[in-house]
PDB file of C-alpha atoms in Angstrom:
ATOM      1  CA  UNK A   1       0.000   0.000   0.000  1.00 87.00           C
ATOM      2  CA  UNK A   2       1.145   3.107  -0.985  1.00 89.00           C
ATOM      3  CA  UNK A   3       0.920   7.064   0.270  1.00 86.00           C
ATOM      4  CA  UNK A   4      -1.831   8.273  -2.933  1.00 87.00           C
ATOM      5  CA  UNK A   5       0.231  11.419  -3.038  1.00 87.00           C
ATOM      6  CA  UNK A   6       4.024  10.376  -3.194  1.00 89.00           C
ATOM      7  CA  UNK A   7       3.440   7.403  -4.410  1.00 86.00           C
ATOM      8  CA  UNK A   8       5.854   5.974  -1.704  1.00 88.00           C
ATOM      9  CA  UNK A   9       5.324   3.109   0.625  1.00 88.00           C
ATOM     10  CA  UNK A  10       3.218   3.939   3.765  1.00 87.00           C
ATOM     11  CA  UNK A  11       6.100   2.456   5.904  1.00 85.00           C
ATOM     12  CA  UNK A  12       9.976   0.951   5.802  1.00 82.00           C
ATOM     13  CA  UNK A  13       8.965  -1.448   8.475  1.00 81.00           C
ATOM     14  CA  UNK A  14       9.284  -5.389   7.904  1.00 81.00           C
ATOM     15  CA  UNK A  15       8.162  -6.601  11.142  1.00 81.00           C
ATOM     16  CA  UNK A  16       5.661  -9.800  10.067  1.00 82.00           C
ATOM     17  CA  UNK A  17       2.235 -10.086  11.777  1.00 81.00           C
ATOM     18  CA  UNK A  18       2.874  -6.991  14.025  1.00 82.00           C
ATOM     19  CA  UNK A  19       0.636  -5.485  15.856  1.00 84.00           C
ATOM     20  CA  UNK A  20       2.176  -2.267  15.913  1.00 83.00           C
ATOM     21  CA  UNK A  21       2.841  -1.783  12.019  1.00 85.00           C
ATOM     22  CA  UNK A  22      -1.272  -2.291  11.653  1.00 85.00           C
ATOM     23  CA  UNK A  23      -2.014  -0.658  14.919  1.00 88.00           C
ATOM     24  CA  UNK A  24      -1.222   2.918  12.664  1.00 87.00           C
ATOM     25  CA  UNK A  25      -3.979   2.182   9.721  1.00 88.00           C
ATOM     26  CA  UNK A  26      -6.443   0.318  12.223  1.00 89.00           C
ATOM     27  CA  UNK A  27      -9.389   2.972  11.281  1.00 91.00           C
ATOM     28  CA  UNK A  28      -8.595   2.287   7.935  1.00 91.00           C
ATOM     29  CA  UNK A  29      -8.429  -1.673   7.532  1.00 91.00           C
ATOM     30  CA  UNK A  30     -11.730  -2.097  10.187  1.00 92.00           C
ATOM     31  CA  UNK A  31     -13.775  -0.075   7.950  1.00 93.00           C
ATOM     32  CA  UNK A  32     -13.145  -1.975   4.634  1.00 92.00           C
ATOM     33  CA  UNK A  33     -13.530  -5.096   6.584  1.00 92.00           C
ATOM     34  CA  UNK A  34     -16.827  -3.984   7.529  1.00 93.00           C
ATOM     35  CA  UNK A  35     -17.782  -2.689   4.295  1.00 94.00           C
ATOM     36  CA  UNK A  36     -16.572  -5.566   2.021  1.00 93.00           C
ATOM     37  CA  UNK A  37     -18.576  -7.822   4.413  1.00 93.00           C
ATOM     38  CA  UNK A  38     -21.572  -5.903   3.793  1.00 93.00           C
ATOM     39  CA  UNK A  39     -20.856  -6.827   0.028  1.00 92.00           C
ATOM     40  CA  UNK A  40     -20.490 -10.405   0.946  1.00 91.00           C
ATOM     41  CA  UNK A  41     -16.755 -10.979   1.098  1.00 93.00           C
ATOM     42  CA  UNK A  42     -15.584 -12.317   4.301  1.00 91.00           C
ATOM     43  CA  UNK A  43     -12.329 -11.448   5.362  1.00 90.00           C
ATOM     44  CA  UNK A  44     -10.653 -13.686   7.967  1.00 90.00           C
ATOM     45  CA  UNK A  45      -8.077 -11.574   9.078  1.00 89.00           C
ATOM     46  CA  UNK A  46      -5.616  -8.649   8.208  1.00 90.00           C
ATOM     47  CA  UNK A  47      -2.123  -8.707   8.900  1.00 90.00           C
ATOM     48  CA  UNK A  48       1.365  -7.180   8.254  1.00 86.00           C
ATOM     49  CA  UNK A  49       3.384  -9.183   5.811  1.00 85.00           C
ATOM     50  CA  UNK A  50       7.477  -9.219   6.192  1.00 81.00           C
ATOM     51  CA  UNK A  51       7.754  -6.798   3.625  1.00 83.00           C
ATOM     52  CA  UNK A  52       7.544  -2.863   3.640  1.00 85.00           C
ATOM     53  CA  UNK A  53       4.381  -1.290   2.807  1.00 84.00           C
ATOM     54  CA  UNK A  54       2.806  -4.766   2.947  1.00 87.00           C
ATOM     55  CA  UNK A  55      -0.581  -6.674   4.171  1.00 89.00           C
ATOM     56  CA  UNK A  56      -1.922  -9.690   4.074  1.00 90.00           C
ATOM     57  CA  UNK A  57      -6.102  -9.778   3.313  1.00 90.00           C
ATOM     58  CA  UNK A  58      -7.205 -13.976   3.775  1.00 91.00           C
ATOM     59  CA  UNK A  59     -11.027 -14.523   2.612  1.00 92.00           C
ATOM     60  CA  UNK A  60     -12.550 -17.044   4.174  1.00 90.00           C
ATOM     61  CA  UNK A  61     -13.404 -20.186   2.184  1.00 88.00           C
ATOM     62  CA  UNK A  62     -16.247 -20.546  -0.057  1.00 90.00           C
ATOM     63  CA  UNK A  63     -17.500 -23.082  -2.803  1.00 91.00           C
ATOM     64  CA  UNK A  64     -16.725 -22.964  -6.395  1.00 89.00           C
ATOM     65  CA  UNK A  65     -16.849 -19.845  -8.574  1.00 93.00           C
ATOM     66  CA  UNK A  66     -17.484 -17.545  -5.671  1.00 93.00           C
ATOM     67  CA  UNK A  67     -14.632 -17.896  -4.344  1.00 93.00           C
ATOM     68  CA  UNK A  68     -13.421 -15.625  -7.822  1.00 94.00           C
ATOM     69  CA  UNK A  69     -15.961 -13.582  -7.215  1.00 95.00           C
ATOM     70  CA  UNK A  70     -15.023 -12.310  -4.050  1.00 94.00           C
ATOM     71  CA  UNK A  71     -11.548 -12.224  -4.596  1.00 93.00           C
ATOM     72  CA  UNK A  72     -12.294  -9.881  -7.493  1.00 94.00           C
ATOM     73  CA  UNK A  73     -14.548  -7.774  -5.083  1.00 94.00           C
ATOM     74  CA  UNK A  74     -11.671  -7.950  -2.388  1.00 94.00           C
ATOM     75  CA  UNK A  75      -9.427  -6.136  -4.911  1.00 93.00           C
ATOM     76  CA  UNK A  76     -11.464  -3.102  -6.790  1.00 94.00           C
ATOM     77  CA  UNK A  77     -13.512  -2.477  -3.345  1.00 94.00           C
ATOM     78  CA  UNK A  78      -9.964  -2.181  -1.812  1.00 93.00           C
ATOM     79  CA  UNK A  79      -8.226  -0.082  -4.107  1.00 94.00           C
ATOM     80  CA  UNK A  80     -11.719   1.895  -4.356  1.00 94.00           C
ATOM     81  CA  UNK A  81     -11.999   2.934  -0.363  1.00 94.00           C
ATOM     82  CA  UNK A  82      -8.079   3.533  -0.367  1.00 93.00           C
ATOM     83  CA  UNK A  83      -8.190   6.409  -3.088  1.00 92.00           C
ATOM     84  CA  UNK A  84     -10.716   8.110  -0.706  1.00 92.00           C
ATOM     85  CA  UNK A  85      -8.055   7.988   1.983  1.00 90.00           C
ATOM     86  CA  UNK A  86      -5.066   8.979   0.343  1.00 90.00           C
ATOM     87  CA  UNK A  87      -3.633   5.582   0.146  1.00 92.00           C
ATOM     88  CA  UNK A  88      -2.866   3.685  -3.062  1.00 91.00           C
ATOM     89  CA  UNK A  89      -3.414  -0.249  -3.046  1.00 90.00           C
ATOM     90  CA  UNK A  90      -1.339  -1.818  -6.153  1.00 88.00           C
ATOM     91  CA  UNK A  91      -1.195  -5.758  -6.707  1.00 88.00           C
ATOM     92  CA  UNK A  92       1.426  -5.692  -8.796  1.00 85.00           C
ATOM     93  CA  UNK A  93       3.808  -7.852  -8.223  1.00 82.00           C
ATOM     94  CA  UNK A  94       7.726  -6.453  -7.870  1.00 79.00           C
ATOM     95  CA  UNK A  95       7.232  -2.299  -7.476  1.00 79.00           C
ATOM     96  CA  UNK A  96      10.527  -2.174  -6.013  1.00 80.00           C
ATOM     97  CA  UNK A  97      14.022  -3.867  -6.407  1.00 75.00           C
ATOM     98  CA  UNK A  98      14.608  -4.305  -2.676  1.00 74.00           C
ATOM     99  CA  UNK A  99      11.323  -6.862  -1.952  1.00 72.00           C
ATOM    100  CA  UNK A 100      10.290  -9.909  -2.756  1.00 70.00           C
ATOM    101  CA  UNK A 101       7.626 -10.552  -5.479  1.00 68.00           C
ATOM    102  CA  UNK A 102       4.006 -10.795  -4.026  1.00 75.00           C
ATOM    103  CA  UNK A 103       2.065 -13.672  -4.569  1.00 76.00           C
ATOM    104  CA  UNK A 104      -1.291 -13.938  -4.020  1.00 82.00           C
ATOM    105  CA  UNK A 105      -1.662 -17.562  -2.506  1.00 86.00           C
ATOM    106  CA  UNK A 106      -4.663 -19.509  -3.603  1.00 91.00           C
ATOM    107  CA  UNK A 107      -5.475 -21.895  -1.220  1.00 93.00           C
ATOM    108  CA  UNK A 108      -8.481 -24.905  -2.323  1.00 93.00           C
ATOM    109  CA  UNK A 109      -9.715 -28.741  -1.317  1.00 92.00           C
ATOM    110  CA  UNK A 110     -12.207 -31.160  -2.803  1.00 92.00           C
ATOM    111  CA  UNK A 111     -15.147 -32.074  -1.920  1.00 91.00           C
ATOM    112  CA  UNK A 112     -17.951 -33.980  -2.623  1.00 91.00           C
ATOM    113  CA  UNK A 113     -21.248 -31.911  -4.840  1.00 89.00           C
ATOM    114  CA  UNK A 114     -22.805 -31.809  -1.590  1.00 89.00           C
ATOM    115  CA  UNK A 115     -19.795 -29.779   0.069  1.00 86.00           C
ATOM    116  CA  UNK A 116     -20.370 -32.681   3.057  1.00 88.00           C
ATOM    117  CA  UNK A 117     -17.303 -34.543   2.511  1.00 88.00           C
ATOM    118  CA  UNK A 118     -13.825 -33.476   1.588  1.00 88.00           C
ATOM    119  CA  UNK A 119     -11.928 -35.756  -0.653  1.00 91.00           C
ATOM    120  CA  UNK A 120      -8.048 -34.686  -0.410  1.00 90.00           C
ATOM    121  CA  UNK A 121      -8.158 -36.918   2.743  1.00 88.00           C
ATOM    122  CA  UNK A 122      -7.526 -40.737   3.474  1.00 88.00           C
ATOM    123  CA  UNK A 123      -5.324 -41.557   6.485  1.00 84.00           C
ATOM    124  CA  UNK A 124      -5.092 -45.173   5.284  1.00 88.00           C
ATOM    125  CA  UNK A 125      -2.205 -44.146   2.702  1.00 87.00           C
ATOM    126  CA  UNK A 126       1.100 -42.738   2.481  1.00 82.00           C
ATOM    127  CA  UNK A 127       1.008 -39.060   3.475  1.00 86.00           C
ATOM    128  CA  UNK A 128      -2.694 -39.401   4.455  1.00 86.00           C
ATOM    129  CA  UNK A 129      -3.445 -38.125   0.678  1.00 91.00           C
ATOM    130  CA  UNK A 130      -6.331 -39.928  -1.444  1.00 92.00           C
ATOM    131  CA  UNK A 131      -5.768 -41.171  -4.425  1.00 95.00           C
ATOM    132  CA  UNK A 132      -8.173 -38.802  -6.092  1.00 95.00           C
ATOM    133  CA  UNK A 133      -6.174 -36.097  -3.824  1.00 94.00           C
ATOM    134  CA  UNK A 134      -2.412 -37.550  -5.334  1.00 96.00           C
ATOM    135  CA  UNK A 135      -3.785 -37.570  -9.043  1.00 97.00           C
ATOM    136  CA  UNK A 136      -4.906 -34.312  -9.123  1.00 97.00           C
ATOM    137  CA  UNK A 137      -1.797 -32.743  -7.679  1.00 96.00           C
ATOM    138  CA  UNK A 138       0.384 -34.712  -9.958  1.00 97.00           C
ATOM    139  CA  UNK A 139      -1.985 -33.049 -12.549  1.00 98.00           C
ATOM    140  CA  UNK A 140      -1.435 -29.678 -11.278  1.00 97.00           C
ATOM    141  CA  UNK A 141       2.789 -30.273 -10.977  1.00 97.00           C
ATOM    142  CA  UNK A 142       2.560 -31.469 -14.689  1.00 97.00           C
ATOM    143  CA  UNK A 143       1.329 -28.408 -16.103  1.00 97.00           C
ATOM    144  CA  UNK A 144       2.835 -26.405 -14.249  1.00 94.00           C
ATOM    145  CA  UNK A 145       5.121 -24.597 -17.159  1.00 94.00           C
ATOM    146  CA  UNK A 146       2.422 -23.958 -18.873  1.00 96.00           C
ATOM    147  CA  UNK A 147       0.183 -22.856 -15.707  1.00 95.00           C
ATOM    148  CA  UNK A 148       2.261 -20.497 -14.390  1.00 91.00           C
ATOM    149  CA  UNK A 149       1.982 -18.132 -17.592  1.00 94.00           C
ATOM    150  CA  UNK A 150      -1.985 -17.962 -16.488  1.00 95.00           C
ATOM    151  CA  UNK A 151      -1.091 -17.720 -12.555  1.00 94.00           C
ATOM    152  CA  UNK A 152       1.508 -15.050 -13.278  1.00 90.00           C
ATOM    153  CA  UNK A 153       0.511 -13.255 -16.205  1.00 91.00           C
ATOM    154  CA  UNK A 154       2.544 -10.359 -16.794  1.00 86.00           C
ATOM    155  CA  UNK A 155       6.619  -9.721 -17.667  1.00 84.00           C
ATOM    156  CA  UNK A 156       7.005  -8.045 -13.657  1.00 81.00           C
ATOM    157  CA  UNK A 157       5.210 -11.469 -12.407  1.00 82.00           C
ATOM    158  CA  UNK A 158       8.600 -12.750 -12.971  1.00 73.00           C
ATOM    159  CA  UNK A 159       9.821 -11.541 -10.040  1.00 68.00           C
ATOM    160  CA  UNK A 160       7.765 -14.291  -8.395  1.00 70.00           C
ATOM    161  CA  UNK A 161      10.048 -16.645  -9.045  1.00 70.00           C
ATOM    162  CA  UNK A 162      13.393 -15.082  -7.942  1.00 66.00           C
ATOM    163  CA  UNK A 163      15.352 -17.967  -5.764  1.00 58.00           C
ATOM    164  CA  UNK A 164      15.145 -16.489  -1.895  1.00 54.00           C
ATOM    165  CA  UNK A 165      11.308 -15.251  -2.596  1.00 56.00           C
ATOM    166  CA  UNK A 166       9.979 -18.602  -0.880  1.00 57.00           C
ATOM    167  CA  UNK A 167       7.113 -19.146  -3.845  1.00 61.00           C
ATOM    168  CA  UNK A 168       8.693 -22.105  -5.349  1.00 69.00           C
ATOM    169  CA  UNK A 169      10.972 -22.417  -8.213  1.00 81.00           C
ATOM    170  CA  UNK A 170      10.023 -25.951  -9.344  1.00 88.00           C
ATOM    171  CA  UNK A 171       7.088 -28.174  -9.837  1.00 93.00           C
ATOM    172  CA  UNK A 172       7.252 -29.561  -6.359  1.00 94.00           C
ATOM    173  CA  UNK A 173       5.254 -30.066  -3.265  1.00 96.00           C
ATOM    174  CA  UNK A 174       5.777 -30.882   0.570  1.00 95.00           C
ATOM    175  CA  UNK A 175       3.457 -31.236   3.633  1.00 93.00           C
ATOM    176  CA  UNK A 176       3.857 -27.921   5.190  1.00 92.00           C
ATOM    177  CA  UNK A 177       6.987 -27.108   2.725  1.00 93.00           C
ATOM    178  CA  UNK A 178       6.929 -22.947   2.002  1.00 89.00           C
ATOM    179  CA  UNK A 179       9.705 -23.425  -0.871  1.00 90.00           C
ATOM    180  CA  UNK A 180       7.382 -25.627  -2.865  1.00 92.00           C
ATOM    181  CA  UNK A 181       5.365 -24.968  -5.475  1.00 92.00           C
ATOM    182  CA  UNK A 182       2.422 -27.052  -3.785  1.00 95.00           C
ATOM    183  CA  UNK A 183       2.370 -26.809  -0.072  1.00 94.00           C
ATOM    184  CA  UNK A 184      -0.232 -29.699   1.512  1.00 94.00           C
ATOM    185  CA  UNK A 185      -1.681 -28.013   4.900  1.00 90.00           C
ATOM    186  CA  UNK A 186      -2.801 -30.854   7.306  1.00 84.00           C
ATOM    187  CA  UNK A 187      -5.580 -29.844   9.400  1.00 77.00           C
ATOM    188  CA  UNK A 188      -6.625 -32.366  11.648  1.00 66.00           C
ATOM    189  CA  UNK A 189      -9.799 -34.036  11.638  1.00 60.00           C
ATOM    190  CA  UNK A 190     -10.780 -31.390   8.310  1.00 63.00           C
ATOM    191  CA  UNK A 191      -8.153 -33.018   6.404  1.00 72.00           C
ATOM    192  CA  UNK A 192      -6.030 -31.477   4.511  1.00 84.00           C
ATOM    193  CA  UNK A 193      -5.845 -28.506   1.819  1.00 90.00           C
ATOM    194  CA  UNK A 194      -3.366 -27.554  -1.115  1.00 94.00           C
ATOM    195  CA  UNK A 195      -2.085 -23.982  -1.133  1.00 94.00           C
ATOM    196  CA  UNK A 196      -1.256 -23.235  -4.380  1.00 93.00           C
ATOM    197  CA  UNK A 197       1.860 -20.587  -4.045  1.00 89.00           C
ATOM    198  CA  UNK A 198       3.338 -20.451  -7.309  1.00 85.00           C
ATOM    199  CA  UNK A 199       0.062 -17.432  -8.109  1.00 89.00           C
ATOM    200  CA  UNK A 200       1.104 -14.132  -7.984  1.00 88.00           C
ATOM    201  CA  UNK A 201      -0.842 -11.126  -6.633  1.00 87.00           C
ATOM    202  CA  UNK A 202      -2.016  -9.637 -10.234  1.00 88.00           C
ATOM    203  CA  UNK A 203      -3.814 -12.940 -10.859  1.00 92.00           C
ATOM    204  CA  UNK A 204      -6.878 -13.008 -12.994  1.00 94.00           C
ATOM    205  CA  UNK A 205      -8.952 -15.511 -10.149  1.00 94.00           C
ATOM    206  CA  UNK A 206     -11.434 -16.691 -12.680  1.00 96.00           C
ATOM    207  CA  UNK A 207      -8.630 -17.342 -14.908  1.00 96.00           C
ATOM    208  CA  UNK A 208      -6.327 -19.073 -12.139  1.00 95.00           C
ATOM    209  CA  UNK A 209      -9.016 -21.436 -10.600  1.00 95.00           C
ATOM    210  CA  UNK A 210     -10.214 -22.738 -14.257  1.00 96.00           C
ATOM    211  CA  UNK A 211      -6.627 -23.333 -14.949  1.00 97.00           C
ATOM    212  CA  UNK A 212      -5.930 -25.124 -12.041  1.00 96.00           C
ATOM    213  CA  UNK A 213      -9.170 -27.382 -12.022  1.00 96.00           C
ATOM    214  CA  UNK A 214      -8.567 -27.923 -15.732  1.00 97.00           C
ATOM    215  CA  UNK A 215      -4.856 -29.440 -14.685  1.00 98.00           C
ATOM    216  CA  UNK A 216      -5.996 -31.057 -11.784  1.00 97.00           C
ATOM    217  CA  UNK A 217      -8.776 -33.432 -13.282  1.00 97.00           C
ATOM    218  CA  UNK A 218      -6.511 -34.017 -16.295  1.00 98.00           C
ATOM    219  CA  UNK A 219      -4.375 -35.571 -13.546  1.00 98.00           C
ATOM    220  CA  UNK A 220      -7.500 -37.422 -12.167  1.00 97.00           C
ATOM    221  CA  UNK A 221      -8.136 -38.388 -15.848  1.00 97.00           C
ATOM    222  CA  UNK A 222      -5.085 -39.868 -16.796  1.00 97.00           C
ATOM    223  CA  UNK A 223      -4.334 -41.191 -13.199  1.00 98.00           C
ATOM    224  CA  UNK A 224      -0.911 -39.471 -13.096  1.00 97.00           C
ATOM    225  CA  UNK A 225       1.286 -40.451  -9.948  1.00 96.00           C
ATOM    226  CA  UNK A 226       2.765 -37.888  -7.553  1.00 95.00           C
ATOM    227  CA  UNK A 227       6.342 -37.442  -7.028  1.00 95.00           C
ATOM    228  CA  UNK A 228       7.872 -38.029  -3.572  1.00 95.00           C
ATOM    229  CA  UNK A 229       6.976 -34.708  -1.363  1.00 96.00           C
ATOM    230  CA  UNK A 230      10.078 -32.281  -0.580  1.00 95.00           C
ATOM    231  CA  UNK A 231      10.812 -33.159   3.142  1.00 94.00           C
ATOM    232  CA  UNK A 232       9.679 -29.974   5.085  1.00 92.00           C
ATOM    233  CA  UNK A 233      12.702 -29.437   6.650  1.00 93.00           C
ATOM    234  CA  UNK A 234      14.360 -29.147   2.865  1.00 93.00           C
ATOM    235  CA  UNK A 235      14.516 -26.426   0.374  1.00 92.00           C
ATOM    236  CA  UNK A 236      12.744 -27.250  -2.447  1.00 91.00           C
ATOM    237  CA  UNK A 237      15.312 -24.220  -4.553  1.00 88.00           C
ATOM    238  CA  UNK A 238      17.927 -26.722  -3.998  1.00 89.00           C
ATOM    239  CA  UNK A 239      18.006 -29.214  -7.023  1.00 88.00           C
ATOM    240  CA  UNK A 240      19.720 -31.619  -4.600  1.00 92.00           C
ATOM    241  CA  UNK A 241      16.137 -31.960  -2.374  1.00 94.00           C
ATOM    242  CA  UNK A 242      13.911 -32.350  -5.246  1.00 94.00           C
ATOM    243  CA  UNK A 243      13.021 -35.822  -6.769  1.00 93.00           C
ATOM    244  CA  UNK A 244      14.946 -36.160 -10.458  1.00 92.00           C
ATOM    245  CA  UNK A 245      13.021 -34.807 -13.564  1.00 90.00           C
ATOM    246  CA  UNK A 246      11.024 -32.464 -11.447  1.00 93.00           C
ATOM    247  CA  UNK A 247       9.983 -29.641 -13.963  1.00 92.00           C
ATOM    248  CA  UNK A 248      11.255 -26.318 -13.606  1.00 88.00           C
ATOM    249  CA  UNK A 249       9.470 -22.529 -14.167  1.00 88.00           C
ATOM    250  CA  UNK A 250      10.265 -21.123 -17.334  1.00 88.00           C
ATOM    251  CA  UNK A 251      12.894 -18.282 -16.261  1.00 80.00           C
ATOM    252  CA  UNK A 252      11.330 -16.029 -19.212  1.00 86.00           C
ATOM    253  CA  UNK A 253       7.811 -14.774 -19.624  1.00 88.00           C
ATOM    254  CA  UNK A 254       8.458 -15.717 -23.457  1.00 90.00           C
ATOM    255  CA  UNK A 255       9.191 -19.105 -22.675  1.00 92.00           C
ATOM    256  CA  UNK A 256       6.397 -19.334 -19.987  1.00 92.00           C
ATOM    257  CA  UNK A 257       3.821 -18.507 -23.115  1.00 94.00           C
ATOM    258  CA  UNK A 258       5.727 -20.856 -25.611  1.00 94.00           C
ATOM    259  CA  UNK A 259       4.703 -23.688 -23.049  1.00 95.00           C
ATOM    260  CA  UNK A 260       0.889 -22.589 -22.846  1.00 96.00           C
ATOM    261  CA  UNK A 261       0.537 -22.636 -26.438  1.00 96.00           C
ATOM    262  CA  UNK A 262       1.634 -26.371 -26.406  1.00 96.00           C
ATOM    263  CA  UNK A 263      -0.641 -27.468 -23.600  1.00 97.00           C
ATOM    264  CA  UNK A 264      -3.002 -29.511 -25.392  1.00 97.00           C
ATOM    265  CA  UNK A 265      -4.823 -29.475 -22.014  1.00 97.00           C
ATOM    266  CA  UNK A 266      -5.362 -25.708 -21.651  1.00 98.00           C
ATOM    267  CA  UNK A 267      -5.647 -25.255 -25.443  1.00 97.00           C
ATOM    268  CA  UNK A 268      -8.695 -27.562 -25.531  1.00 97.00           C
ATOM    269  CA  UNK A 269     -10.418 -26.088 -22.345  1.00 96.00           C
ATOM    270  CA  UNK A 270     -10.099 -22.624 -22.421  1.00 97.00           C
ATOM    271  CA  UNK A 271     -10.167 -22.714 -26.459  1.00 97.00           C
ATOM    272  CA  UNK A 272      -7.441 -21.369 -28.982  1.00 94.00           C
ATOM    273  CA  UNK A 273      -9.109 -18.309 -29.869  1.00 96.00           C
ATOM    274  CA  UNK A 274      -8.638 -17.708 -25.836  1.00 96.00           C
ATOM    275  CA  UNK A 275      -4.689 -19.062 -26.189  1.00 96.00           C
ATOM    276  CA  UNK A 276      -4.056 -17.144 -29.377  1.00 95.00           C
ATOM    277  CA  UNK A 277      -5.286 -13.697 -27.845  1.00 96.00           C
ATOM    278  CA  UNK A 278      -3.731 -13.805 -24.757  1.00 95.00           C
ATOM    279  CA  UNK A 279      -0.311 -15.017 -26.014  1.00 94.00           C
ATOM    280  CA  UNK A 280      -0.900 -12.308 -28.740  1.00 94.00           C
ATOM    281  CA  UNK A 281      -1.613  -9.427 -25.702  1.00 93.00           C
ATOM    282  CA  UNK A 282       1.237 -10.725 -23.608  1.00 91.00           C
ATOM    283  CA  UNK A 283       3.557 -10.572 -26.311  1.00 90.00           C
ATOM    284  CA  UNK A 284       2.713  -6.966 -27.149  1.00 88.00           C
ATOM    285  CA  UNK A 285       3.034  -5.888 -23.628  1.00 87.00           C
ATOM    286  CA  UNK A 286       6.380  -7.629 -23.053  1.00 83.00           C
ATOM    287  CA  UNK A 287       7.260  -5.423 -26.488  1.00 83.00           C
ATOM    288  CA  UNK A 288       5.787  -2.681 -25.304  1.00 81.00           C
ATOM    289  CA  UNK A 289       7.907  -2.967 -22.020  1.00 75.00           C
ATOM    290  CA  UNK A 290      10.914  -3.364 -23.990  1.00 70.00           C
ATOM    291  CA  UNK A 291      10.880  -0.736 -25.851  1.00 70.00           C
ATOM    292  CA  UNK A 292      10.080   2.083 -22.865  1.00 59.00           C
ATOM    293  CA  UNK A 293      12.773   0.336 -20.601  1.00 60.00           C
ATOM    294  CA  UNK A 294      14.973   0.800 -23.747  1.00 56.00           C
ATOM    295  CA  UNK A 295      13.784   4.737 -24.605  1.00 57.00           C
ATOM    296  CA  UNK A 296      14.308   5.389 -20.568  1.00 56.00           C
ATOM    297  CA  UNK A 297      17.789   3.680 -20.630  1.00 53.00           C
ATOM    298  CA  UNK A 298      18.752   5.853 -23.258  1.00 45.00           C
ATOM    299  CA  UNK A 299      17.773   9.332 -22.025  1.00 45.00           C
ATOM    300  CA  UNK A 300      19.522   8.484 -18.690  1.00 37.00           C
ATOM    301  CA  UNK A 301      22.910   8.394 -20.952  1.00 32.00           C
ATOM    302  CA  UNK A 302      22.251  11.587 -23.217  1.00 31.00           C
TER     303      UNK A 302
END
């Protein structure tokens, strides 16, 4: 969050979860709690994250395509009720060279049509993962070249994947594991649920969860196996702690959108007129970008 009228951060502090840090914009962060609610999105708590100028906005869980729907709600209601204070809310996701890039976590389980039983769960096997619950994240780790063009659509969404940033630099997963790009959250009795970390902030939702539902039955579909988990107390950036043949991220956006256009998967469900556009778009802006970072390079050295 930034200060509306110097465009600078609203504070240099990187104390996580502190009290303090939120303590100054309290006024601010109760009222749009209370007035998203009244527009139906629930937000489980605010918090400072351990970067300057930061916070952390969880929704609480809801079924299927709402769950898009508030997130896109959570994000122009925000950025509406901070220009009235002064403030300026940005998801983009590397402003500035000395933070990490900001991912927007998307966090998800299965369940049954009835929403009664949750189907990520079964104790019996290794992990405590289903079968259904193992094919489907294989599905999701298979794609995942090709995903992560959709879950981190722009040129700056790069900076997501920067080694140190703690979003995952491979198509791995681990029970509890923050340097994975699939990190299983046990909870008890409830089961368990997948946090999907390799997203960033500027994330289309409606875009992301088709994406990853589309990749996630295709592993159902084909009955793909899952890889052995990263152990939690590994880092999943270190080739060494990964399982061999693990795919990687594309380091490139270029590359990222060469991989979407061959995912037969994502080509047949979202359509190639959809593919073809989007590529098209994201090629432009990464031109577009090119050429002003090129124009501003030069003036510096007249």
């Amino acid at each position: 969050m930034l200060d509306g009228k110097t465009g600078s951060r609203i504070d240099d502090d990187m104390n996580y979860i502190s009290t303090l840090r939120l303590a100054k914009h309290q006024e601010f962060f109760n009222k749009v709690s209370e007035n998203l609610h009244q527009a139906g999105v629930d937000i489980e708590c605010v918090e400072t994250e351990g970067c300057k100028g930061v916070f952390e906005m969880p929704i609480k869980p809801t079924f299927g395509i709402q769950a898009a729907d508030m997130a896109a709600e959570l994000r122009t209601g925000l950025k509406e009720m901070a220009s009235q204070k002064d403030f300026l809310v940005t998801f983009v996701t590397k402003l500035f060279e000395d933070t990490v890039g900001l991912a927007g976590h998307l966090n998800y389980s299965l369940w049954t049509l009835d929403g009664e039983t949750p189907l990520l769960c079964d104790s019996s096997r290794p992990f405590g993962l289903s079968e259904i619950g193992e094919h489907w994240m294989a599905g999701v780790l298979d794609h995942i070249p090709a995903l992560c063009a959709l879950l981190a659509p722009t040129v700056n969404c790069r900076g997501l994947f920067e080694r140190g940033d703690v979003n995952g630099v491979s198509a791995s997963w681990g029970i509890d594991n923050r340097t994975c790009a699939l990190r299983v959250k046990p909870e008890g009795s409830y089961g368990f649920y997948i946090e999907q970390r390799l997203i960033s902030s500027a994330n289309n939702p409606y875009i992301s969860l088709a994406a990853i539902i589309a990749a996630g039955l295709d592993g159902i579909d084909r009955k793909l196996s899952l890889s052995p988990p990263v152990p939690t107390t590994k880092n999943a950036e270190d080739e060494a702690n990964v399982p061999p043949g693990t795919k990687v991220i594309p380091k490139d956006f270029e590359t990222a959108l060469q991989c979407l256009k061959k995912d037969k998967v994502f080509c047949d469900v979202f359509g190639s007129d959809f593919i073809d556009a989007f590529t098209s778009i994201k090629m432009h802006e990464k031109q577009m970008l090119s050429t002003y970072c090129t124009e501003k390079c030069s003036d510096a050295y007249k």
